[in-house]
PDB file of C-alpha atoms in Angstrom:
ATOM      1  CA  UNK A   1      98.895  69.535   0.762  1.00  0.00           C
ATOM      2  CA  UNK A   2      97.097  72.741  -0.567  1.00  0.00           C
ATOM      3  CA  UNK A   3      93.552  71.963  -2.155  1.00  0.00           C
ATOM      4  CA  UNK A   4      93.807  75.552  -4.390  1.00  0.00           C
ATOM      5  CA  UNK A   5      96.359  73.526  -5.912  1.00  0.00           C
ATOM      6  CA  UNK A   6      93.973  72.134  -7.591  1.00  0.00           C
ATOM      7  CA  UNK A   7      92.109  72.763 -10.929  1.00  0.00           C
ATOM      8  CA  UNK A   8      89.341  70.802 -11.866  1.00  0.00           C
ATOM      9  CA  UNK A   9      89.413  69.824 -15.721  1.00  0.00           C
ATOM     10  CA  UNK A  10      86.353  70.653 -17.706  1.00  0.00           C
ATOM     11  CA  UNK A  11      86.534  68.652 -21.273  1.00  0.00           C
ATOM     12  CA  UNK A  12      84.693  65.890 -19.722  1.00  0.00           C
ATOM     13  CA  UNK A  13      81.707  68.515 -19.490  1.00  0.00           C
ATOM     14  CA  UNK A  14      81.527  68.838 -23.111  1.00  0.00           C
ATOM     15  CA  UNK A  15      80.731  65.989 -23.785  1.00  0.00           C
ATOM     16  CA  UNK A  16      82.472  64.321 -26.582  1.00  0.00           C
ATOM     17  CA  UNK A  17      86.142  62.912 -26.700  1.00  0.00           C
ATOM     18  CA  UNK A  18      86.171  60.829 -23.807  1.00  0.00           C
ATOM     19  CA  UNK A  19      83.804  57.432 -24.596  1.00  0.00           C
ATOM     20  CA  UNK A  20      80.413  57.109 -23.076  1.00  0.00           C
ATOM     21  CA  UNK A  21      79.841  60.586 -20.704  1.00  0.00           C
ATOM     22  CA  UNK A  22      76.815  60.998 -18.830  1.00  0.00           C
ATOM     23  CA  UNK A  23      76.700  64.557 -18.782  1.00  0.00           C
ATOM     24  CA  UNK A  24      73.724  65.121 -15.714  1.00  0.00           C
ATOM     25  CA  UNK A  25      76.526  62.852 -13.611  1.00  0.00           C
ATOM     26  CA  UNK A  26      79.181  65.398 -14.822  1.00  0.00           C
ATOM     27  CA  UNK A  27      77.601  67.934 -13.701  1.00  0.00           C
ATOM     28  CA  UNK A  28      76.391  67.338 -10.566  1.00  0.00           C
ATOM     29  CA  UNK A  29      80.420  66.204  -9.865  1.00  0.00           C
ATOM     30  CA  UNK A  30      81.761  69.456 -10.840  1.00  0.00           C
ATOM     31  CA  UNK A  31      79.151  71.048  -8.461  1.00  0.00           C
ATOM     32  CA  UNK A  32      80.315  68.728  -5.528  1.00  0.00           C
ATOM     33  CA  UNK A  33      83.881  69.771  -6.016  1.00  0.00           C
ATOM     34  CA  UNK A  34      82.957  73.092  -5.513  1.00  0.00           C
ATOM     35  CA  UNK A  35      80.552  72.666  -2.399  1.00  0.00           C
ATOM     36  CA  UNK A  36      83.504  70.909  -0.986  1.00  0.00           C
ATOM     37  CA  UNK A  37      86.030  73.659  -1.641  1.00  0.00           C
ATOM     38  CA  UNK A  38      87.355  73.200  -4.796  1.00  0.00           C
ATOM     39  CA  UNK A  39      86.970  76.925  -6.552  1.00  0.00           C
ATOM     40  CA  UNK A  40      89.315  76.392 -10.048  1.00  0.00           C
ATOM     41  CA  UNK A  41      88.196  74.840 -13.208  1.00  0.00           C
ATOM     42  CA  UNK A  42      90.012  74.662 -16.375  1.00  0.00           C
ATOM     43  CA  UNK A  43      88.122  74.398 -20.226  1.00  0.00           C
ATOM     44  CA  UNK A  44      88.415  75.366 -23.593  1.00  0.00           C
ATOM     45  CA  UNK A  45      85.774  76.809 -26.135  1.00  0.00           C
ATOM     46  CA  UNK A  46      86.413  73.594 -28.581  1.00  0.00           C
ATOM     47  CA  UNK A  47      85.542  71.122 -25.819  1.00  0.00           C
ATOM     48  CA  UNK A  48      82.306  69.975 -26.584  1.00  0.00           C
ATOM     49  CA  UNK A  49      82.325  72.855 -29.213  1.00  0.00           C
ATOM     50  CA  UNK A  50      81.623  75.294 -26.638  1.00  0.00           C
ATOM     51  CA  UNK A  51      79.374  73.276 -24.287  1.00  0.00           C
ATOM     52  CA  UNK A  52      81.588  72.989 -21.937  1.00  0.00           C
ATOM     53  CA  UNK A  53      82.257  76.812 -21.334  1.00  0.00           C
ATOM     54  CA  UNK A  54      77.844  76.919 -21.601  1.00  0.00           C
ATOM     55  CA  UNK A  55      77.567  74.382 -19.276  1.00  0.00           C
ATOM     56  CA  UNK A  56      79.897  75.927 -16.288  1.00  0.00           C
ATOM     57  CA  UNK A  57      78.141  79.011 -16.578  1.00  0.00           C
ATOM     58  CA  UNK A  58      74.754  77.444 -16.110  1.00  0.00           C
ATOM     59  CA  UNK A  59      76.223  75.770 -13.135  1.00  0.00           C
ATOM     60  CA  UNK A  60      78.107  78.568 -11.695  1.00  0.00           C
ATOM     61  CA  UNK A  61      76.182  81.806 -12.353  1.00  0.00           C
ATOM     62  CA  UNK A  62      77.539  84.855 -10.813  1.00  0.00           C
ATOM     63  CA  UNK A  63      79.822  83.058  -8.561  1.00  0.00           C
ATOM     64  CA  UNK A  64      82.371  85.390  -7.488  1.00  0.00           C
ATOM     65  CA  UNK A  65      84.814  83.362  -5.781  1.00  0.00           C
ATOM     66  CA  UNK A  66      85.593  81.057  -9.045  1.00  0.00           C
ATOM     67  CA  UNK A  67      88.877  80.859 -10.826  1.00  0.00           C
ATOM     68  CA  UNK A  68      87.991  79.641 -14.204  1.00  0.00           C
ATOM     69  CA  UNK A  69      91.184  78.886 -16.650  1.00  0.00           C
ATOM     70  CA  UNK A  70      89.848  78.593 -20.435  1.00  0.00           C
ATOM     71  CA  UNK A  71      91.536  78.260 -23.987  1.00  0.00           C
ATOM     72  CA  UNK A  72      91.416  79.604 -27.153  1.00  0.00           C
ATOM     73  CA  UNK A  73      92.901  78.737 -30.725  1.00  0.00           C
ATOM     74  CA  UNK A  74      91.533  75.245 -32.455  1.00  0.00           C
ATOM     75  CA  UNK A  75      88.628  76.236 -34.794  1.00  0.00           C
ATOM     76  CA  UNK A  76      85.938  74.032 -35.635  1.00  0.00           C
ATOM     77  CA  UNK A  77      83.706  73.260 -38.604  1.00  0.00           C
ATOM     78  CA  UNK A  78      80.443  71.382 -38.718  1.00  0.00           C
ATOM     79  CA  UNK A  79      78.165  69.494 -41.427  1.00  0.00           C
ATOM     80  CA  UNK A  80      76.033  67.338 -41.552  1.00  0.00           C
ATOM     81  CA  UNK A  81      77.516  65.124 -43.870  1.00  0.00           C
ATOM     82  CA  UNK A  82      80.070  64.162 -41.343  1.00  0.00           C
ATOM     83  CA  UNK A  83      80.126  62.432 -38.343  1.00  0.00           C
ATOM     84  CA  UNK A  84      82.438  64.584 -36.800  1.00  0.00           C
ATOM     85  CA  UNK A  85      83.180  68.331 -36.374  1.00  0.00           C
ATOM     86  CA  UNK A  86      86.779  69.297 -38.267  1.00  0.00           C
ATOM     87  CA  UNK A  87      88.787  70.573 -35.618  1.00  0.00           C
ATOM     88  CA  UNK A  88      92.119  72.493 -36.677  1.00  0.00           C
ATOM     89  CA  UNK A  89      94.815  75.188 -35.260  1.00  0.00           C
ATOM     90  CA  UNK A  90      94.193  78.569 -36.149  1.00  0.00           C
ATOM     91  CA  UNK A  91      96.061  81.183 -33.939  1.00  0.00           C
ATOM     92  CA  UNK A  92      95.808  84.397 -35.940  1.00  0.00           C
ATOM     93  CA  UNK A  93      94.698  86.937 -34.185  1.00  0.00           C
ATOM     94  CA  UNK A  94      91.764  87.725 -36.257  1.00  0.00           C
ATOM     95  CA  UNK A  95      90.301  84.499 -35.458  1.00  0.00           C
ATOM     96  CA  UNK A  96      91.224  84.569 -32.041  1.00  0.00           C
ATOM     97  CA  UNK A  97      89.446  87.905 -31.335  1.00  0.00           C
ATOM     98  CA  UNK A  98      85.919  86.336 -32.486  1.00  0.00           C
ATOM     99  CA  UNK A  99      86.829  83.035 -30.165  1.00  0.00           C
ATOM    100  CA  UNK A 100      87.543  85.155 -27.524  1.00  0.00           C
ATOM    101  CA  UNK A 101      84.772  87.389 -27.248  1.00  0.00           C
ATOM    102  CA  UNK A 102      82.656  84.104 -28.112  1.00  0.00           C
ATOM    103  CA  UNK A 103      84.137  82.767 -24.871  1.00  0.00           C
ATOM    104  CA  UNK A 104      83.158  85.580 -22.751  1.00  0.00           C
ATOM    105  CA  UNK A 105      79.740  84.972 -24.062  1.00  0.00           C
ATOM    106  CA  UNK A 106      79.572  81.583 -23.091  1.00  0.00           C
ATOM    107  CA  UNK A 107      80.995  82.120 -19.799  1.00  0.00           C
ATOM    108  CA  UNK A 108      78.732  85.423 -19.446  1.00  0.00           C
ATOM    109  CA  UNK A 109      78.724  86.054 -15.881  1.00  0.00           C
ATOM    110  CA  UNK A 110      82.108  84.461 -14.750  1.00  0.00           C
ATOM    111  CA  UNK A 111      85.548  86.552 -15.163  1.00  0.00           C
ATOM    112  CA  UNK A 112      88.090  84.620 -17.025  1.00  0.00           C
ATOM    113  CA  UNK A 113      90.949  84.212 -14.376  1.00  0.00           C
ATOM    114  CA  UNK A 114      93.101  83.033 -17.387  1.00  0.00           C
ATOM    115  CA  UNK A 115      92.990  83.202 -21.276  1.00  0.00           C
ATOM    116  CA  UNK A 116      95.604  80.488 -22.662  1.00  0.00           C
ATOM    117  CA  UNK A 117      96.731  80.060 -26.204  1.00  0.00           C
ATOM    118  CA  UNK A 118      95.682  76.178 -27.006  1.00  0.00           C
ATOM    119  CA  UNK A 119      98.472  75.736 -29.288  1.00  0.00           C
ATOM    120  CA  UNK A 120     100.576  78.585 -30.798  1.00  0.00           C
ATOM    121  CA  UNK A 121     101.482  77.174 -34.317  1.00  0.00           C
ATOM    122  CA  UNK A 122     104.209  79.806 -34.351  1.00  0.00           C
ATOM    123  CA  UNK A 123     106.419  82.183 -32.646  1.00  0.00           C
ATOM    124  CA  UNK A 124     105.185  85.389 -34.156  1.00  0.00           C
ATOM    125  CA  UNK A 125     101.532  84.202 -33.825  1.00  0.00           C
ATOM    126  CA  UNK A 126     102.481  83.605 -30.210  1.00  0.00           C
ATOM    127  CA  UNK A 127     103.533  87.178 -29.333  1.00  0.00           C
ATOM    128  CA  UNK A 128     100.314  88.830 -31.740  1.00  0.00           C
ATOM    129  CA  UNK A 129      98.472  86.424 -29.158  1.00  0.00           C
ATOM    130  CA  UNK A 130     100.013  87.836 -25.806  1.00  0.00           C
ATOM    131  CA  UNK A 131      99.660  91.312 -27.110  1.00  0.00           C
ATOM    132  CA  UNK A 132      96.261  90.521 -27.589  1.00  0.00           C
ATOM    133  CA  UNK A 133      95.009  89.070 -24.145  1.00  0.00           C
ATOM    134  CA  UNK A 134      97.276  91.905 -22.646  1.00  0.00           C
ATOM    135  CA  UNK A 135      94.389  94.099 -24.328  1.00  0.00           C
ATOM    136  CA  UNK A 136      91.506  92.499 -22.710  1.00  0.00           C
ATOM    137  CA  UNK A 137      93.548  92.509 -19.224  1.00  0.00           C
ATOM    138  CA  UNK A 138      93.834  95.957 -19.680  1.00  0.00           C
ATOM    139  CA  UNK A 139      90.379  96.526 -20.055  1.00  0.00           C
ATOM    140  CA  UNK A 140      89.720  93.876 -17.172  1.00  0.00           C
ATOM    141  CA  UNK A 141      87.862  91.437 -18.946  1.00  0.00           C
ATOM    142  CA  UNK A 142      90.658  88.692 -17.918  1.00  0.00           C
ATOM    143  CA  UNK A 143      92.808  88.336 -15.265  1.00  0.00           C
ATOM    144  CA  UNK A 144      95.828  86.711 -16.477  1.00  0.00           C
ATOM    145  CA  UNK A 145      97.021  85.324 -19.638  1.00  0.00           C
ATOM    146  CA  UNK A 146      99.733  82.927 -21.577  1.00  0.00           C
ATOM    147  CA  UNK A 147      99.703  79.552 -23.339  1.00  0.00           C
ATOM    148  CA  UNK A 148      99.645  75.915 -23.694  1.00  0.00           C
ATOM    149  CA  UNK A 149     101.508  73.280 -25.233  1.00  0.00           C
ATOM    150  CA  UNK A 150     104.548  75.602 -26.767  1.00  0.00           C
ATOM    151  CA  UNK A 151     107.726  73.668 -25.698  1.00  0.00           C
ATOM    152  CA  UNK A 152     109.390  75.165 -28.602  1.00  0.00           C
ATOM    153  CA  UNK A 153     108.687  78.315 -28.076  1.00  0.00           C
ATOM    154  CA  UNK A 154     109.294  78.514 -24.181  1.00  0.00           C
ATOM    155  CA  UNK A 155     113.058  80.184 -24.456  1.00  0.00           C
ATOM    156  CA  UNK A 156     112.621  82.430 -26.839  1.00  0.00           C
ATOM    157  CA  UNK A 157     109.470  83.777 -25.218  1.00  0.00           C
ATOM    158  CA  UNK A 158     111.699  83.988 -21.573  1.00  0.00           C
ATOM    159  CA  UNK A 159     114.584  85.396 -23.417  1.00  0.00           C
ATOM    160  CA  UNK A 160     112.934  88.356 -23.304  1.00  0.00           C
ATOM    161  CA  UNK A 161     113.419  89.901 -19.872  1.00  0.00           C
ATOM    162  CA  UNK A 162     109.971  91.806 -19.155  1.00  0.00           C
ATOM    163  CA  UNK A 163     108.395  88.578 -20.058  1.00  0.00           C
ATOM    164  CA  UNK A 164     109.448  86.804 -17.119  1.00  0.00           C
ATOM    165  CA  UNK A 165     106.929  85.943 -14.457  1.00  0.00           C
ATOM    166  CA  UNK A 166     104.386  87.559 -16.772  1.00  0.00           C
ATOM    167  CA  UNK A 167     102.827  84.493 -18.273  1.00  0.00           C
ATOM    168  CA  UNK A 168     100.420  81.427 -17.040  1.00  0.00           C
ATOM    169  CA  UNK A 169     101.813  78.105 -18.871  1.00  0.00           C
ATOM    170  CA  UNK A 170     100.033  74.958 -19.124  1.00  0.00           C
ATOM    171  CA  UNK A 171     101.471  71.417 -19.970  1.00  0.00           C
ATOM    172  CA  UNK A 172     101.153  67.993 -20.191  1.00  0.00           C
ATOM    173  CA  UNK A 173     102.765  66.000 -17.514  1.00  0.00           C
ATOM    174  CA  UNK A 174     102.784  62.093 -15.946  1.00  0.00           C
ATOM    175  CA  UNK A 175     104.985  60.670 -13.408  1.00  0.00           C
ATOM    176  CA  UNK A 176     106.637  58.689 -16.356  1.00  0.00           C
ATOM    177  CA  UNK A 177     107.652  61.875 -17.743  1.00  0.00           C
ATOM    178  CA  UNK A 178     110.682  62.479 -15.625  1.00  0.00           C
ATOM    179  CA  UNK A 179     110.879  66.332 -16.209  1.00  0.00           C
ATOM    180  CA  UNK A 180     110.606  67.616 -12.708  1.00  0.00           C
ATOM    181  CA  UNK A 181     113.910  69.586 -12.801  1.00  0.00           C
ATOM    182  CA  UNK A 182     112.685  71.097 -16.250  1.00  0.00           C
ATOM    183  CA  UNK A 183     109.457  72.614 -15.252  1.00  0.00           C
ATOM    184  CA  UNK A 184     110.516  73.726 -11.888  1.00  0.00           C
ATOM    185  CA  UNK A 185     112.935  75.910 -14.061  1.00  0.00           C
ATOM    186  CA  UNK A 186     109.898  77.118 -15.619  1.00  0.00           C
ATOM    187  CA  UNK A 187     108.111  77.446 -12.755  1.00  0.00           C
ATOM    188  CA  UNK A 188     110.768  80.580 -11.496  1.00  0.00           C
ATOM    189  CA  UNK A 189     110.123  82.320 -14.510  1.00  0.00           C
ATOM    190  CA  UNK A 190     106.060  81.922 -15.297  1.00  0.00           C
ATOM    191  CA  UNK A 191     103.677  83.312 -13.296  1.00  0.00           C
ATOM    192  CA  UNK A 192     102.669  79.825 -12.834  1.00  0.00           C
ATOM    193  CA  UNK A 193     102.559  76.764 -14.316  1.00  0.00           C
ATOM    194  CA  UNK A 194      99.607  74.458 -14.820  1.00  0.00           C
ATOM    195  CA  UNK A 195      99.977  70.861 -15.419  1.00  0.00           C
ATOM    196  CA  UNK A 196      97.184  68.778 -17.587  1.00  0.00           C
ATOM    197  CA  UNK A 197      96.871  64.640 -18.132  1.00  0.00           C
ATOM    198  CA  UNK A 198      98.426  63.261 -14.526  1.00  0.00           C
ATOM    199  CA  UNK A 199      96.558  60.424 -14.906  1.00  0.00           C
ATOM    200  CA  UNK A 200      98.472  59.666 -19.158  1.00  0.00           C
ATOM    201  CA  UNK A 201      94.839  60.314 -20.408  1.00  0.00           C
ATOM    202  CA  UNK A 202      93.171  58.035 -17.814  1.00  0.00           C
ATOM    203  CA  UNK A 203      95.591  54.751 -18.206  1.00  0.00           C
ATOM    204  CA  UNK A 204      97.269  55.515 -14.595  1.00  0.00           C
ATOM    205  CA  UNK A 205      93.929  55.769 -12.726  1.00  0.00           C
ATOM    206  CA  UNK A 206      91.970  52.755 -14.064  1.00  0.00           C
ATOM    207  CA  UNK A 207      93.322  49.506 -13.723  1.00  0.00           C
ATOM    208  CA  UNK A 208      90.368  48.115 -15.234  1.00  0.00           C
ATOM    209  CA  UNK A 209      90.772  50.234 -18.127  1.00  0.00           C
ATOM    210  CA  UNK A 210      89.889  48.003 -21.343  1.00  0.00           C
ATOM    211  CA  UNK A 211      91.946  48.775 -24.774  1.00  0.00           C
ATOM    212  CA  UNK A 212      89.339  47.318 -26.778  1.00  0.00           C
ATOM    213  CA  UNK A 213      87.001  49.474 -25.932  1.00  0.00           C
ATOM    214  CA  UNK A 214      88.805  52.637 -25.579  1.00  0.00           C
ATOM    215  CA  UNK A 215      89.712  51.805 -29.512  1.00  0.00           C
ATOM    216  CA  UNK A 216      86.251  51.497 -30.393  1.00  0.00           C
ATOM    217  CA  UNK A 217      84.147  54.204 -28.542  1.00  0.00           C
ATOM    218  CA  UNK A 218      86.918  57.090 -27.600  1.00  0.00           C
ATOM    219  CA  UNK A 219      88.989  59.945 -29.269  1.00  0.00           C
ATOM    220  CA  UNK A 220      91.917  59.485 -26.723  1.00  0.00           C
ATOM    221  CA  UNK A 221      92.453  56.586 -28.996  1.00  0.00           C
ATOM    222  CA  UNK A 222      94.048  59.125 -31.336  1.00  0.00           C
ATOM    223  CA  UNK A 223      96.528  59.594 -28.632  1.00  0.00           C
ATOM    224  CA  UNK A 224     100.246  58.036 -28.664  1.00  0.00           C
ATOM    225  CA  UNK A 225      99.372  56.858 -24.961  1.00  0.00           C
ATOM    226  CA  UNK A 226      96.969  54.838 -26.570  1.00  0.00           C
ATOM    227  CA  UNK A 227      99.435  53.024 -29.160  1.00  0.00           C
ATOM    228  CA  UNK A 228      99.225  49.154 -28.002  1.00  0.00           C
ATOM    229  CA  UNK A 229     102.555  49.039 -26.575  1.00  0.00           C
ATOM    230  CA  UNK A 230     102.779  52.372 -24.275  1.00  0.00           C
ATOM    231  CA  UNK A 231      99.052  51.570 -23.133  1.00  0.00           C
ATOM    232  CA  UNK A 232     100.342  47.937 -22.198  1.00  0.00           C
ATOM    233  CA  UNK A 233     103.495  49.201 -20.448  1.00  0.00           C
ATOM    234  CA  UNK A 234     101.261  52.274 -18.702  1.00  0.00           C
ATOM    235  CA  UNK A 235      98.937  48.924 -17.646  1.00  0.00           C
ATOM    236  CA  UNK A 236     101.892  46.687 -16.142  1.00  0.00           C
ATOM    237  CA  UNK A 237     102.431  49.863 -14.006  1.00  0.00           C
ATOM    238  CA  UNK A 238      99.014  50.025 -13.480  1.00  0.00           C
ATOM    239  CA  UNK A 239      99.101  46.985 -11.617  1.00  0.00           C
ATOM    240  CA  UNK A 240     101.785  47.748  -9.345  1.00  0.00           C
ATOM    241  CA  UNK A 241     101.003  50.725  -8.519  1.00  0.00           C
ATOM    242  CA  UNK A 242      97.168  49.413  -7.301  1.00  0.00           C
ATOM    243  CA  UNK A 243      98.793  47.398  -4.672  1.00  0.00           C
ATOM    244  CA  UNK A 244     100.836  50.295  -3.234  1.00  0.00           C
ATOM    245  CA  UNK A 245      97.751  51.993  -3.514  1.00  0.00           C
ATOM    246  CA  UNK A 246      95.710  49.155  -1.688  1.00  0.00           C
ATOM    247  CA  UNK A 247      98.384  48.997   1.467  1.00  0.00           C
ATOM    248  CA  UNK A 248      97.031  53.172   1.809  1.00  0.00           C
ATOM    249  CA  UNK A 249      93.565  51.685   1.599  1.00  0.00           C
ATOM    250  CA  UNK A 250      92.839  54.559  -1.383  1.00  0.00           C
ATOM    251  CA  UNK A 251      92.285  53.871  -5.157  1.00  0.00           C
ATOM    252  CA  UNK A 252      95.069  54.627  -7.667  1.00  0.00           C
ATOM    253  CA  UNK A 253      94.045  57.952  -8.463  1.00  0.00           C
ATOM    254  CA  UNK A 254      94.418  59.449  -5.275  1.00  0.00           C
ATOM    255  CA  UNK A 255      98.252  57.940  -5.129  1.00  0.00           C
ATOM    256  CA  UNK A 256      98.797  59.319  -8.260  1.00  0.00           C
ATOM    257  CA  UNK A 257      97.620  63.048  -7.052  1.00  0.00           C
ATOM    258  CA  UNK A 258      99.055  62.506  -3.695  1.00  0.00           C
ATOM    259  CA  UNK A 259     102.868  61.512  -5.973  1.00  0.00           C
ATOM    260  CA  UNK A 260     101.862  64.034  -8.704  1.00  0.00           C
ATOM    261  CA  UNK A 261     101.954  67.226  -6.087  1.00  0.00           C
ATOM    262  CA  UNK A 262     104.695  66.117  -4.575  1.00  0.00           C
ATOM    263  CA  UNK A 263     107.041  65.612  -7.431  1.00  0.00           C
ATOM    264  CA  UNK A 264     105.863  68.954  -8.870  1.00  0.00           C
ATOM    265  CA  UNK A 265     104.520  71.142  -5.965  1.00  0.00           C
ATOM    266  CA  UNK A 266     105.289  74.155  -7.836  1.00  0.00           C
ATOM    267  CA  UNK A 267     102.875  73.620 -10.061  1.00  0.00           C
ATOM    268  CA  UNK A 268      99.112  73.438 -10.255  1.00  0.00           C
ATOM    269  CA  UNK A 269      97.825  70.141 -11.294  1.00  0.00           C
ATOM    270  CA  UNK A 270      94.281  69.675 -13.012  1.00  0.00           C
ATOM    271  CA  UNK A 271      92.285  66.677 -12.744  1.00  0.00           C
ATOM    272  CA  UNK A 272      89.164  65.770 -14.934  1.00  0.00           C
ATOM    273  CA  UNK A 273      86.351  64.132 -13.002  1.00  0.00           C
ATOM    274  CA  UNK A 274      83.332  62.214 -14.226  1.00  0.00           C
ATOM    275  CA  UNK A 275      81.657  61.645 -11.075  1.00  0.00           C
ATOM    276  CA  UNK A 276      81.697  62.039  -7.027  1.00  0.00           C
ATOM    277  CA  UNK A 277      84.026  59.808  -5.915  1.00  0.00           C
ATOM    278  CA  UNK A 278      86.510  61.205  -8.608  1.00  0.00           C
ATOM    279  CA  UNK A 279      86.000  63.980  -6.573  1.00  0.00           C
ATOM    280  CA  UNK A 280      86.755  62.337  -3.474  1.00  0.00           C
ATOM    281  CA  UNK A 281      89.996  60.914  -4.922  1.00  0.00           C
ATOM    282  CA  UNK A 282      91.195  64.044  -4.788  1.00  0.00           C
ATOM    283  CA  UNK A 283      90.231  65.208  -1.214  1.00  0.00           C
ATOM    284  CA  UNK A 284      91.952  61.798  -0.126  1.00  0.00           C
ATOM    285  CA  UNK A 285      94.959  62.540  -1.527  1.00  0.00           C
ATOM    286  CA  UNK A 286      94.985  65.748  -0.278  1.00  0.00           C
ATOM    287  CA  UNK A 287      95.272  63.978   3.627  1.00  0.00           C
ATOM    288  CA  UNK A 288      97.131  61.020   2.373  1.00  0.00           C
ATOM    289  CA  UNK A 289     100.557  59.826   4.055  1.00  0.00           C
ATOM    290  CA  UNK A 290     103.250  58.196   2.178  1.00  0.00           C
ATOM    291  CA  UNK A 291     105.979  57.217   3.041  1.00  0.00           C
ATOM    292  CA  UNK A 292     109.488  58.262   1.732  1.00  0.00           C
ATOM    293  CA  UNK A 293     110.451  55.258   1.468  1.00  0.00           C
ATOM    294  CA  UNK A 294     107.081  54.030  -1.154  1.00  0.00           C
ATOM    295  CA  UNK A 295     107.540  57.916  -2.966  1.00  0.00           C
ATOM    296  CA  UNK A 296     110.829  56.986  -3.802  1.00  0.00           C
ATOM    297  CA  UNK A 297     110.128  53.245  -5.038  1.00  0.00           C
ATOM    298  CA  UNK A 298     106.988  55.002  -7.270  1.00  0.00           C
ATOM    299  CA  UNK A 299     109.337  57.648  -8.573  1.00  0.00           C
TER     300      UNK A 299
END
């Protein structure tokens, strides 16, 4: 399996949303996945509320060989009254000019690879976006460009014929999905296609994952994963899939790369990592050998 299939996922890096983050031990993860060959990260300015674009830069300054994916298109307010930052859709172009340029900023010396609409809210503010990052391409401030999370918008942006193979698209995607046939139709008419939450949101990679506790310290709670009964049918899973896992003598998240990229190897998968040995999951799966017989029982 090809290791520049895979992105490493940056929300983690900002901080917030994901329970108790030790951000020193993110770091220093991030920087192990590049030192052992890992070049592509993916983040958005509202992760951390920009942090997490600040944060790669600091790590990776004037790095020439990274390809850094990041999004654009959920604005957030602050005050101190609340506890929280209001985060909320807002794909006009106006808005997404400032968020853009505040991006570049952030990054400062990295080149955006790809600029990806978070989540178009509607068709025509889907194509003001695309005509938009075509600008900065053009004046080579980005590499490539497209969007996230627009299922309903996905034919009528291929029906039109010069926007075939033009766009990068980015999804969510588990093995419980079951939509392999679907995005490898995609996949022949995107540039590429980029596939986010492998692990449902961390349920499929921790079998000592504790729904109390996600409810009471974690914003994935907001998350339908996270409803009682899908998290206790994801865990039941869980459990079989750890002793599969256990007869390869590697932890559940590397099986669940290892039967991720092969399901979908048209596709580039991203993986959020908290620390080292997330990053050695991944470089385990990369070598791992399972059998047809086991892929085909998972699937």
């Amino acid at each position: 399996m090809d290791l520049n299939k895979i992105i490493i996922g940056c929300d983690q890096l900002g901080g917030s949303d994901w329970g108790e983050t030790n951000i020193k031990e993110v770091m220093n993860a991030i920087k192990y996945a590049y030192e052992r060959g890992i070049k592509r990260f993916d983040t958005a300015d509202v992760y951390g509320l920009g942090l997490s674009e600040a944060r790669l830069n600091t790590l990776f300054f004037e790095k020439e060989d990274l390809q850094v994916t990041t999004k654009v298109g959920v604005r957030w307010l602050i005050s101190s009254d609340w506890e929280r930052a209001k985060t909320f859709k807002d794909d006009d172009q106006s808005y997404l000019r400032i968020a853009l340029e505040n991006s570049l900023n952030r990054l400062e010396s990295i080149k955006i690879d790809n600029i990806l609409l978070h989540w178009p809210t509607n068709q025509k503010n889907l194509t003001s976006a695309l005509d938009l990052f075509r600008f900065y391409k053009q004046e080579k401030k980005v590499n490539n460009y497209g969007f996230c999370n627009g299922e309903k918008f996905v034919d009528e942006i291929l029906n039109v014929p010069e926007h075939k193979n033009k766009y990068v698209y980015q999804a969510n995607f588990n093995l419980t999905f079951h939509n392999e046939k679907y995005l490898e139709h995609l996949s022949k008419n995107f540039r590429s296609i980029q596939l986010y939450g492998i692990y449902a949101q961390g349920v499929l990679a921790n079998e000592e994952l504790d729904f109390n506790k996600i409810m009471s310290n974690d914003r994935r709670s907001r998350l339908g994963m996270y409803k009682k009964e899908n998290f206790n049918m994801l865990k039941i899973l869980t459990k079989e899939l750890s002793l599969i896992s256990y007869s390869y003598n590697v932890s559940l998240a590397s099986l669940i790369i290892y039967c991720t990229i092969k399901s979908v190897p048209f596709a580039d998968i991203i993986i959020g990592i908290r620390k080292k040995n997330h990053v050695d999951s991944i470089l385990k799966a990369i070598d791992l050998k399972v059998t047809n017989h086991d892929f085909q029982y998972i699937k």
